[in-house]
Amino acid sequence: MKDLVSAALTAAKERGQDVADVPLTAIAAAAGVSRSTLLRRLGGSRAPLDEAVRQTGVDPGGRPPVRERAIAAAAHLVAERGLGGVTLDAVADRAECSLPSLHTVFEGRDGLLAAVFLQYGPLPDLQALAADPPERLEDTVRALHRTFLAAFTGEPRIIPAVFADLFGRPDGPAARMMSANMPQIIDGLGRLLLPHVEAGRIRPLPLPVLVQLLLGPLLSHVLVRPVLEPVLGDGLPSLDESFELFADAYLRAVTPSGPDAEAL
């Protein structure tokens, strides 16, 4: 096995790849044997070779699939350059994959950007929250704020770039991404808010209005906060304090006044 490990390490070094990414034909050539002979010595699988390499203190590696690498690469490019600066060529270069593979996996640039938004946007956490919602309205509001705040402030910063493109190009890729995902987002928000409307804990306002009242102030604050911080300094409440203020303001705005408020 030592000669095969040495051949694998040599082939990996020559090709600039992890051992796990080097084809068996290349390892066999480095070992001076045929591929079939190599497989026979390994017992029909390359797993023993990878384990033998690992035992020498070398990580055999092995990269994630093209889809995972491309989504991660595109996400970081969006954060660095904005949506307009992301090309499939740049993604292929960053993800170390081919252009044809990107077209095969995502069916073009819009499909790739949609996959980025789906993975890094608020939808996965929103759906998880809707599947197991808090009982109290106050907890629901704060959980929703946390969900969208995390999507806006998490790294890589995808959502601010999406909004920047949306404001600058109403018919651009961000608008298409939002249009594709908005029905599921609205559905998740409806599943969390409408039961409170039916129970009388929220005034019977149209769902779009309830959503805009919930998210509008918070998201606009997050978008302009980088500009406000150097101007207002200590006069600007912390993000946590702002978070609580927006939640309290929403509850005061949408909950019934008078005796019905006791339903909360």
PDB file of C-alpha atoms in Angstrom:
ATOM      1  CA  MET A   1       0.000   0.000   0.000  1.00  0.00           C
ATOM      2  CA  LYS A   2       2.927   2.374   0.668  1.00  0.00           C
ATOM      3  CA  ASP A   3       3.811   2.523  -3.011  1.00  0.00           C
ATOM      4  CA  LEU A   4       0.206   3.376  -3.888  1.00  0.00           C
ATOM      5  CA  VAL A   5       0.071   6.103  -1.248  1.00  0.00           C
ATOM      6  CA  SER A   6       3.302   7.555  -2.600  1.00  0.00           C
ATOM      7  CA  ALA A   7       1.911   7.447  -6.139  1.00  0.00           C
ATOM      8  CA  ALA A   8      -1.318   9.122  -5.038  1.00  0.00           C
ATOM      9  CA  LEU A   9       0.548  11.926  -3.252  1.00  0.00           C
ATOM     10  CA  THR A  10       2.834  12.431  -6.245  1.00  0.00           C
ATOM     11  CA  ALA A  11      -0.084  12.588  -8.678  1.00  0.00           C
ATOM     12  CA  ALA A  12      -1.982  14.991  -6.408  1.00  0.00           C
ATOM     13  CA  LYS A  13       1.037  17.300  -6.143  1.00  0.00           C
ATOM     14  CA  GLU A  14       1.621  17.283  -9.895  1.00  0.00           C
ATOM     15  CA  ARG A  15      -2.035  18.076 -10.636  1.00  0.00           C
ATOM     16  CA  GLY A  16      -2.496  20.587  -7.813  1.00  0.00           C
ATOM     17  CA  GLN A  17      -5.459  18.654  -6.451  1.00  0.00           C
ATOM     18  CA  ASP A  18      -6.529  16.853  -3.315  1.00  0.00           C
ATOM     19  CA  VAL A  19      -5.859  13.125  -3.424  1.00  0.00           C
ATOM     20  CA  ALA A  20      -9.590  12.446  -3.402  1.00  0.00           C
ATOM     21  CA  ASP A  21     -10.000  14.481  -6.590  1.00  0.00           C
ATOM     22  CA  VAL A  22      -7.227  12.730  -8.545  1.00  0.00           C
ATOM     23  CA  PRO A  23      -8.641  10.154 -10.996  1.00  0.00           C
ATOM     24  CA  LEU A  24      -7.623   6.578 -10.383  1.00  0.00           C
ATOM     25  CA  THR A  25      -6.137   6.430 -13.871  1.00  0.00           C
ATOM     26  CA  ALA A  26      -3.658   9.162 -12.901  1.00  0.00           C
ATOM     27  CA  ILE A  27      -2.762   7.381  -9.658  1.00  0.00           C
ATOM     28  CA  ALA A  28      -2.337   4.105 -11.528  1.00  0.00           C
ATOM     29  CA  ALA A  29      -0.039   5.790 -14.052  1.00  0.00           C
ATOM     30  CA  ALA A  30       2.062   7.274 -11.241  1.00  0.00           C
ATOM     31  CA  ALA A  31       2.292   3.794  -9.673  1.00  0.00           C
ATOM     32  CA  GLY A  32       3.217   2.165 -12.982  1.00  0.00           C
ATOM     33  CA  VAL A  33       0.218  -0.169 -13.005  1.00  0.00           C
ATOM     34  CA  SER A  34      -3.047  -0.369 -14.872  1.00  0.00           C
ATOM     35  CA  ARG A  35      -6.267   1.034 -13.456  1.00  0.00           C
ATOM     36  CA  SER A  36      -7.735  -2.468 -13.167  1.00  0.00           C
ATOM     37  CA  THR A  37      -4.645  -3.653 -11.268  1.00  0.00           C
ATOM     38  CA  LEU A  38      -4.895  -0.659  -8.944  1.00  0.00           C
ATOM     39  CA  LEU A  39      -8.543  -1.365  -8.218  1.00  0.00           C
ATOM     40  CA  ARG A  40      -7.822  -5.036  -7.625  1.00  0.00           C
ATOM     41  CA  ARG A  41      -5.111  -4.167  -5.085  1.00  0.00           C
ATOM     42  CA  LEU A  42      -7.508  -1.758  -3.368  1.00  0.00           C
ATOM     43  CA  GLY A  43     -10.278  -4.336  -3.173  1.00  0.00           C
ATOM     44  CA  GLY A  44     -12.483  -2.625  -5.744  1.00  0.00           C
ATOM     45  CA  SER A  45     -12.795   0.772  -4.011  1.00  0.00           C
ATOM     46  CA  ARG A  46     -10.554   3.793  -3.540  1.00  0.00           C
ATOM     47  CA  ALA A  47     -11.690   4.165   0.095  1.00  0.00           C
ATOM     48  CA  PRO A  48      -8.749   2.084   1.452  1.00  0.00           C
ATOM     49  CA  LEU A  49      -6.330   4.339  -0.426  1.00  0.00           C
ATOM     50  CA  ASP A  50      -7.889   7.514   0.977  1.00  0.00           C
ATOM     51  CA  GLU A  51      -7.724   6.022   4.475  1.00  0.00           C
ATOM     52  CA  ALA A  52      -4.087   5.018   4.017  1.00  0.00           C
ATOM     53  CA  VAL A  53      -3.284   8.571   2.902  1.00  0.00           C
ATOM     54  CA  ARG A  54      -5.122   9.923   5.945  1.00  0.00           C
ATOM     55  CA  GLN A  55      -3.031   7.683   8.226  1.00  0.00           C
ATOM     56  CA  THR A  56       0.127   9.339   6.926  1.00  0.00           C
ATOM     57  CA  GLY A  57      -1.175  12.646   8.289  1.00  0.00           C
ATOM     58  CA  VAL A  58      -2.375  13.984   4.940  1.00  0.00           C
ATOM     59  CA  ASP A  59      -6.030  14.898   4.452  1.00  0.00           C
ATOM     60  CA  PRO A  60      -7.127  13.278   1.178  1.00  0.00           C
ATOM     61  CA  GLY A  61      -9.678  16.081   0.773  1.00  0.00           C
ATOM     62  CA  GLY A  62     -12.568  15.767  -1.565  1.00  0.00           C
ATOM     63  CA  ARG A  63     -14.571  18.798  -2.611  1.00  0.00           C
ATOM     64  CA  PRO A  64     -18.291  19.366  -2.211  1.00  0.00           C
ATOM     65  CA  PRO A  65     -20.499  18.962  -5.301  1.00  0.00           C
ATOM     66  CA  VAL A  66     -20.556  21.677  -7.965  1.00  0.00           C
ATOM     67  CA  ARG A  67     -23.941  22.944  -6.766  1.00  0.00           C
ATOM     68  CA  GLU A  68     -22.686  23.615  -3.230  1.00  0.00           C
ATOM     69  CA  ARG A  69     -19.433  25.195  -4.409  1.00  0.00           C
ATOM     70  CA  ALA A  70     -21.195  27.388  -6.943  1.00  0.00           C
ATOM     71  CA  ILE A  71     -23.839  28.662  -4.502  1.00  0.00           C
ATOM     72  CA  ALA A  72     -21.176  29.534  -1.924  1.00  0.00           C
ATOM     73  CA  ALA A  73     -18.982  31.199  -4.536  1.00  0.00           C
ATOM     74  CA  ALA A  74     -21.874  33.191  -5.989  1.00  0.00           C
ATOM     75  CA  ALA A  75     -23.004  34.280  -2.520  1.00  0.00           C
ATOM     76  CA  HIS A  76     -19.609  35.752  -1.700  1.00  0.00           C
ATOM     77  CA  LEU A  77     -19.417  37.425  -5.105  1.00  0.00           C
ATOM     78  CA  VAL A  78     -22.859  38.987  -4.559  1.00  0.00           C
ATOM     79  CA  ALA A  79     -21.708  40.348  -1.197  1.00  0.00           C
ATOM     80  CA  GLU A  80     -18.496  41.709  -2.722  1.00  0.00           C
ATOM     81  CA  ARG A  81     -19.758  43.071  -6.044  1.00  0.00           C
ATOM     82  CA  GLY A  82     -23.551  43.219  -5.915  1.00  0.00           C
ATOM     83  CA  LEU A  83     -25.819  41.225  -8.192  1.00  0.00           C
ATOM     84  CA  GLY A  84     -24.798  43.177 -11.274  1.00  0.00           C
ATOM     85  CA  GLY A  85     -21.172  42.185 -10.843  1.00  0.00           C
ATOM     86  CA  VAL A  86     -21.796  38.450 -10.684  1.00  0.00           C
ATOM     87  CA  THR A  87     -21.154  36.560 -13.900  1.00  0.00           C
ATOM     88  CA  LEU A  88     -21.144  32.843 -14.515  1.00  0.00           C
ATOM     89  CA  ASP A  89     -17.497  33.129 -15.580  1.00  0.00           C
ATOM     90  CA  ALA A  90     -16.599  34.644 -12.216  1.00  0.00           C
ATOM     91  CA  VAL A  91     -18.574  31.988 -10.348  1.00  0.00           C
ATOM     92  CA  ALA A  92     -16.980  29.166 -12.339  1.00  0.00           C
ATOM     93  CA  ASP A  93     -13.537  30.587 -11.609  1.00  0.00           C
ATOM     94  CA  ARG A  94     -14.232  31.017  -7.878  1.00  0.00           C
ATOM     95  CA  ALA A  95     -15.907  27.599  -7.544  1.00  0.00           C
ATOM     96  CA  GLU A  96     -13.309  25.870  -9.728  1.00  0.00           C
ATOM     97  CA  CYS A  97     -15.885  24.328 -12.026  1.00  0.00           C
ATOM     98  CA  SER A  98     -16.773  24.621 -15.703  1.00  0.00           C
ATOM     99  CA  LEU A  99     -19.338  26.904 -17.329  1.00  0.00           C
ATOM    100  CA  PRO A 100     -21.225  23.969 -18.863  1.00  0.00           C
ATOM    101  CA  SER A 101     -21.613  22.421 -15.400  1.00  0.00           C
ATOM    102  CA  LEU A 102     -23.188  25.649 -14.094  1.00  0.00           C
ATOM    103  CA  HIS A 103     -25.648  25.705 -16.980  1.00  0.00           C
ATOM    104  CA  THR A 104     -26.465  22.052 -16.403  1.00  0.00           C
ATOM    105  CA  VAL A 105     -27.037  22.442 -12.653  1.00  0.00           C
ATOM    106  CA  PHE A 106     -28.770  25.853 -12.571  1.00  0.00           C
ATOM    107  CA  GLU A 107     -30.014  26.413 -16.147  1.00  0.00           C
ATOM    108  CA  GLY A 108     -28.347  29.824 -16.279  1.00  0.00           C
ATOM    109  CA  ARG A 109     -27.530  32.833 -14.124  1.00  0.00           C
ATOM    110  CA  ASP A 110     -31.064  33.469 -12.850  1.00  0.00           C
ATOM    111  CA  GLY A 111     -31.308  29.896 -11.605  1.00  0.00           C
ATOM    112  CA  LEU A 112     -28.018  30.240  -9.751  1.00  0.00           C
ATOM    113  CA  LEU A 113     -29.030  33.546  -8.130  1.00  0.00           C
ATOM    114  CA  ALA A 114     -32.387  32.058  -7.140  1.00  0.00           C
ATOM    115  CA  ALA A 115     -30.556  29.182  -5.434  1.00  0.00           C
ATOM    116  CA  VAL A 116     -28.359  31.696  -3.581  1.00  0.00           C
ATOM    117  CA  PHE A 117     -31.406  33.619  -2.339  1.00  0.00           C
ATOM    118  CA  LEU A 118     -33.142  30.406  -1.309  1.00  0.00           C
ATOM    119  CA  GLN A 119     -30.166  29.260   0.752  1.00  0.00           C
ATOM    120  CA  TYR A 120     -29.116  32.571   2.311  1.00  0.00           C
ATOM    121  CA  GLY A 121     -32.456  34.374   2.451  1.00  0.00           C
ATOM    122  CA  PRO A 122     -35.075  34.193   5.202  1.00  0.00           C
ATOM    123  CA  LEU A 123     -37.260  31.479   3.670  1.00  0.00           C
ATOM    124  CA  PRO A 124     -35.707  28.335   5.271  1.00  0.00           C
ATOM    125  CA  ASP A 125     -35.844  29.815   8.796  1.00  0.00           C
ATOM    126  CA  LEU A 126     -39.302  31.270   8.163  1.00  0.00           C
ATOM    127  CA  GLN A 127     -40.651  27.886   7.084  1.00  0.00           C
ATOM    128  CA  ALA A 128     -39.101  26.234  10.145  1.00  0.00           C
ATOM    129  CA  LEU A 129     -40.716  28.853  12.375  1.00  0.00           C
ATOM    130  CA  ALA A 130     -44.107  28.406  10.701  1.00  0.00           C
ATOM    131  CA  ALA A 131     -43.868  24.651  11.227  1.00  0.00           C
ATOM    132  CA  ASP A 132     -43.448  25.147  14.992  1.00  0.00           C
ATOM    133  CA  PRO A 133     -44.845  28.601  15.838  1.00  0.00           C
ATOM    134  CA  PRO A 134     -44.661  30.240  19.267  1.00  0.00           C
ATOM    135  CA  GLU A 135     -47.949  30.386  21.165  1.00  0.00           C
ATOM    136  CA  ARG A 136     -47.869  34.042  22.201  1.00  0.00           C
ATOM    137  CA  LEU A 137     -48.159  36.917  19.748  1.00  0.00           C
ATOM    138  CA  GLU A 138     -45.278  38.799  21.357  1.00  0.00           C
ATOM    139  CA  ASP A 139     -42.990  35.792  20.908  1.00  0.00           C
ATOM    140  CA  THR A 140     -44.123  35.361  17.305  1.00  0.00           C
ATOM    141  CA  VAL A 141     -43.344  38.985  16.451  1.00  0.00           C
ATOM    142  CA  ARG A 142     -39.901  38.842  18.038  1.00  0.00           C
ATOM    143  CA  ALA A 143     -39.130  35.500  16.362  1.00  0.00           C
ATOM    144  CA  LEU A 144     -40.074  36.946  12.976  1.00  0.00           C
ATOM    145  CA  HIS A 145     -37.916  40.010  13.578  1.00  0.00           C
ATOM    146  CA  ARG A 146     -34.988  37.791  14.541  1.00  0.00           C
ATOM    147  CA  THR A 147     -35.475  35.668  11.427  1.00  0.00           C
ATOM    148  CA  PHE A 148     -35.401  38.594   9.020  1.00  0.00           C
ATOM    149  CA  LEU A 149     -32.711  40.427  10.959  1.00  0.00           C
ATOM    150  CA  ALA A 150     -30.468  37.372  10.725  1.00  0.00           C
ATOM    151  CA  ALA A 151     -31.048  37.192   6.967  1.00  0.00           C
ATOM    152  CA  PHE A 152     -30.118  40.867   6.563  1.00  0.00           C
ATOM    153  CA  THR A 153     -27.067  40.913   8.792  1.00  0.00           C
ATOM    154  CA  GLY A 154     -25.675  37.406   8.256  1.00  0.00           C
ATOM    155  CA  GLU A 155     -22.536  36.776   6.239  1.00  0.00           C
ATOM    156  CA  PRO A 156     -22.207  36.770   3.326  1.00  0.00           C
ATOM    157  CA  ARG A 157     -24.493  39.810   3.132  1.00  0.00           C
ATOM    158  CA  ILE A 158     -26.813  38.731   0.337  1.00  0.00           C
ATOM    159  CA  ILE A 159     -30.084  40.460   1.167  1.00  0.00           C
ATOM    160  CA  PRO A 160     -28.765  44.064   1.191  1.00  0.00           C
ATOM    161  CA  ALA A 161     -27.310  43.433  -2.260  1.00  0.00           C
ATOM    162  CA  VAL A 162     -30.649  42.031  -3.423  1.00  0.00           C
ATOM    163  CA  PHE A 163     -32.485  45.137  -2.221  1.00  0.00           C
ATOM    164  CA  ALA A 164     -29.898  47.430  -3.798  1.00  0.00           C
ATOM    165  CA  ASP A 165     -30.455  45.741  -7.155  1.00  0.00           C
ATOM    166  CA  LEU A 166     -34.229  45.768  -6.635  1.00  0.00           C
ATOM    167  CA  PHE A 167     -34.274  49.533  -6.043  1.00  0.00           C
ATOM    168  CA  GLY A 168     -31.901  50.227  -8.925  1.00  0.00           C
ATOM    169  CA  ARG A 169     -33.404  47.847 -11.482  1.00  0.00           C
ATOM    170  CA  PRO A 170     -37.082  47.051 -10.860  1.00  0.00           C
ATOM    171  CA  ASP A 171     -37.005  44.562 -13.751  1.00  0.00           C
ATOM    172  CA  GLY A 172     -33.610  43.049 -12.895  1.00  0.00           C
ATOM    173  CA  PRO A 173     -32.592  39.689 -11.407  1.00  0.00           C
ATOM    174  CA  ALA A 174     -33.457  40.738  -7.844  1.00  0.00           C
ATOM    175  CA  ALA A 175     -37.036  41.462  -8.883  1.00  0.00           C
ATOM    176  CA  ARG A 176     -37.270  38.041 -10.521  1.00  0.00           C
ATOM    177  CA  MET A 177     -35.811  36.376  -7.424  1.00  0.00           C
ATOM    178  CA  MET A 178     -38.246  38.174  -5.144  1.00  0.00           C
ATOM    179  CA  SER A 179     -41.196  37.351  -7.399  1.00  0.00           C
ATOM    180  CA  ALA A 180     -40.264  33.683  -7.401  1.00  0.00           C
ATOM    181  CA  ASN A 181     -39.878  33.458  -3.623  1.00  0.00           C
ATOM    182  CA  MET A 182     -42.476  35.961  -2.404  1.00  0.00           C
ATOM    183  CA  PRO A 183     -45.466  33.573  -2.520  1.00  0.00           C
ATOM    184  CA  GLN A 184     -43.703  31.182  -0.121  1.00  0.00           C
ATOM    185  CA  ILE A 185     -42.594  34.041   2.141  1.00  0.00           C
ATOM    186  CA  ILE A 186     -46.120  35.477   2.297  1.00  0.00           C
ATOM    187  CA  ASP A 187     -47.506  31.996   2.949  1.00  0.00           C
ATOM    188  CA  GLY A 188     -45.133  31.510   5.881  1.00  0.00           C
ATOM    189  CA  LEU A 189     -45.974  34.922   7.325  1.00  0.00           C
ATOM    190  CA  GLY A 190     -49.678  34.242   6.910  1.00  0.00           C
ATOM    191  CA  ARG A 191     -49.417  30.946   8.766  1.00  0.00           C
ATOM    192  CA  LEU A 192     -47.818  32.791  11.663  1.00  0.00           C
ATOM    193  CA  LEU A 193     -49.959  35.941  11.788  1.00  0.00           C
ATOM    194  CA  LEU A 194     -53.426  34.974  10.584  1.00  0.00           C
ATOM    195  CA  PRO A 195     -54.203  32.621  13.498  1.00  0.00           C
ATOM    196  CA  HIS A 196     -53.721  35.624  15.796  1.00  0.00           C
ATOM    197  CA  VAL A 197     -56.104  37.634  13.603  1.00  0.00           C
ATOM    198  CA  GLU A 198     -58.701  34.861  13.841  1.00  0.00           C
ATOM    199  CA  ALA A 199     -58.245  34.718  17.627  1.00  0.00           C
ATOM    200  CA  GLY A 200     -58.782  38.473  17.914  1.00  0.00           C
ATOM    201  CA  ARG A 201     -55.262  39.225  19.085  1.00  0.00           C
ATOM    202  CA  ILE A 202     -54.508  41.202  15.919  1.00  0.00           C
ATOM    203  CA  ARG A 203     -56.878  43.658  14.285  1.00  0.00           C
ATOM    204  CA  PRO A 204     -58.292  42.292  10.981  1.00  0.00           C
ATOM    205  CA  LEU A 205     -55.971  44.225   8.701  1.00  0.00           C
ATOM    206  CA  PRO A 206     -55.055  42.921   5.229  1.00  0.00           C
ATOM    207  CA  LEU A 207     -52.106  40.525   5.399  1.00  0.00           C
ATOM    208  CA  PRO A 208     -49.865  42.694   3.145  1.00  0.00           C
ATOM    209  CA  VAL A 209     -50.388  45.621   5.530  1.00  0.00           C
ATOM    210  CA  LEU A 210     -49.600  43.445   8.549  1.00  0.00           C
ATOM    211  CA  VAL A 211     -46.414  42.282   6.848  1.00  0.00           C
ATOM    212  CA  GLN A 212     -45.316  45.789   5.861  1.00  0.00           C
ATOM    213  CA  LEU A 213     -45.941  47.103   9.362  1.00  0.00           C
ATOM    214  CA  LEU A 214     -43.960  44.177  10.745  1.00  0.00           C
ATOM    215  CA  LEU A 215     -40.921  44.291   8.488  1.00  0.00           C
ATOM    216  CA  GLY A 216     -40.820  47.753   6.917  1.00  0.00           C
ATOM    217  CA  PRO A 217     -39.417  49.738   9.874  1.00  0.00           C
ATOM    218  CA  LEU A 218     -36.958  47.021  10.872  1.00  0.00           C
ATOM    219  CA  LEU A 219     -35.561  46.430   7.396  1.00  0.00           C
ATOM    220  CA  SER A 220     -35.294  50.112   6.514  1.00  0.00           C
ATOM    221  CA  HIS A 221     -33.426  50.659   9.790  1.00  0.00           C
ATOM    222  CA  VAL A 222     -30.965  47.861   8.992  1.00  0.00           C
ATOM    223  CA  LEU A 223     -30.401  49.217   5.478  1.00  0.00           C
ATOM    224  CA  VAL A 224     -29.633  52.798   6.591  1.00  0.00           C
ATOM    225  CA  ARG A 225     -27.943  51.969   9.896  1.00  0.00           C
ATOM    226  CA  PRO A 226     -24.419  51.928   8.386  1.00  0.00           C
ATOM    227  CA  VAL A 227     -25.006  55.550   7.325  1.00  0.00           C
ATOM    228  CA  LEU A 228     -26.576  56.606  10.627  1.00  0.00           C
ATOM    229  CA  GLU A 229     -23.905  55.142  12.918  1.00  0.00           C
ATOM    230  CA  PRO A 230     -21.075  57.575  12.067  1.00  0.00           C
ATOM    231  CA  VAL A 231     -23.488  60.532  12.118  1.00  0.00           C
ATOM    232  CA  LEU A 232     -25.453  59.823  15.298  1.00  0.00           C
ATOM    233  CA  GLY A 233     -22.837  57.883  17.250  1.00  0.00           C
ATOM    234  CA  ASP A 234     -24.058  57.117  20.778  1.00  0.00           C
ATOM    235  CA  GLY A 235     -27.383  58.761  19.966  1.00  0.00           C
ATOM    236  CA  LEU A 236     -28.346  55.737  17.876  1.00  0.00           C
ATOM    237  CA  PRO A 237     -29.882  52.903  19.916  1.00  0.00           C
ATOM    238  CA  SER A 238     -28.090  49.594  19.715  1.00  0.00           C
ATOM    239  CA  LEU A 239     -29.413  47.010  17.295  1.00  0.00           C
ATOM    240  CA  ASP A 240     -30.899  45.005  20.174  1.00  0.00           C
ATOM    241  CA  GLU A 241     -32.593  48.098  21.604  1.00  0.00           C
ATOM    242  CA  SER A 242     -33.936  49.026  18.177  1.00  0.00           C
ATOM    243  CA  PHE A 243     -35.150  45.465  17.753  1.00  0.00           C
ATOM    244  CA  GLU A 244     -37.227  45.725  20.943  1.00  0.00           C
ATOM    245  CA  LEU A 245     -38.568  49.164  20.068  1.00  0.00           C
ATOM    246  CA  PHE A 246     -39.799  47.994  16.663  1.00  0.00           C
ATOM    247  CA  ALA A 247     -41.427  44.902  18.178  1.00  0.00           C
ATOM    248  CA  ASP A 248     -43.228  46.992  20.822  1.00  0.00           C
ATOM    249  CA  ALA A 249     -44.337  49.528  18.207  1.00  0.00           C
ATOM    250  CA  TYR A 250     -45.753  46.763  16.008  1.00  0.00           C
ATOM    251  CA  LEU A 251     -47.701  45.231  18.872  1.00  0.00           C
ATOM    252  CA  ARG A 252     -49.202  48.606  19.776  1.00  0.00           C
ATOM    253  CA  ALA A 253     -50.125  49.234  16.144  1.00  0.00           C
ATOM    254  CA  VAL A 254     -51.887  45.962  15.375  1.00  0.00           C
ATOM    255  CA  THR A 255     -53.419  44.797  18.647  1.00  0.00           C
ATOM    256  CA  PRO A 256     -56.969  45.750  19.601  1.00  0.00           C
ATOM    257  CA  SER A 257     -57.426  48.515  22.156  1.00  0.00           C
ATOM    258  CA  GLY A 258     -59.798  48.421  25.099  1.00  0.00           C
ATOM    259  CA  PRO A 259     -61.173  45.237  26.706  1.00  0.00           C
ATOM    260  CA  ASP A 260     -60.288  43.085  23.699  1.00  0.00           C
ATOM    261  CA  ALA A 261     -56.615  43.689  24.404  1.00  0.00           C
ATOM    262  CA  GLU A 262     -56.862  41.252  27.311  1.00  0.00           C
ATOM    263  CA  ALA A 263     -56.898  38.434  24.738  1.00  0.00           C
ATOM    264  CA  LEU A 264     -53.131  38.906  24.446  1.00  0.00           C
TER     265      LEU A 264
END
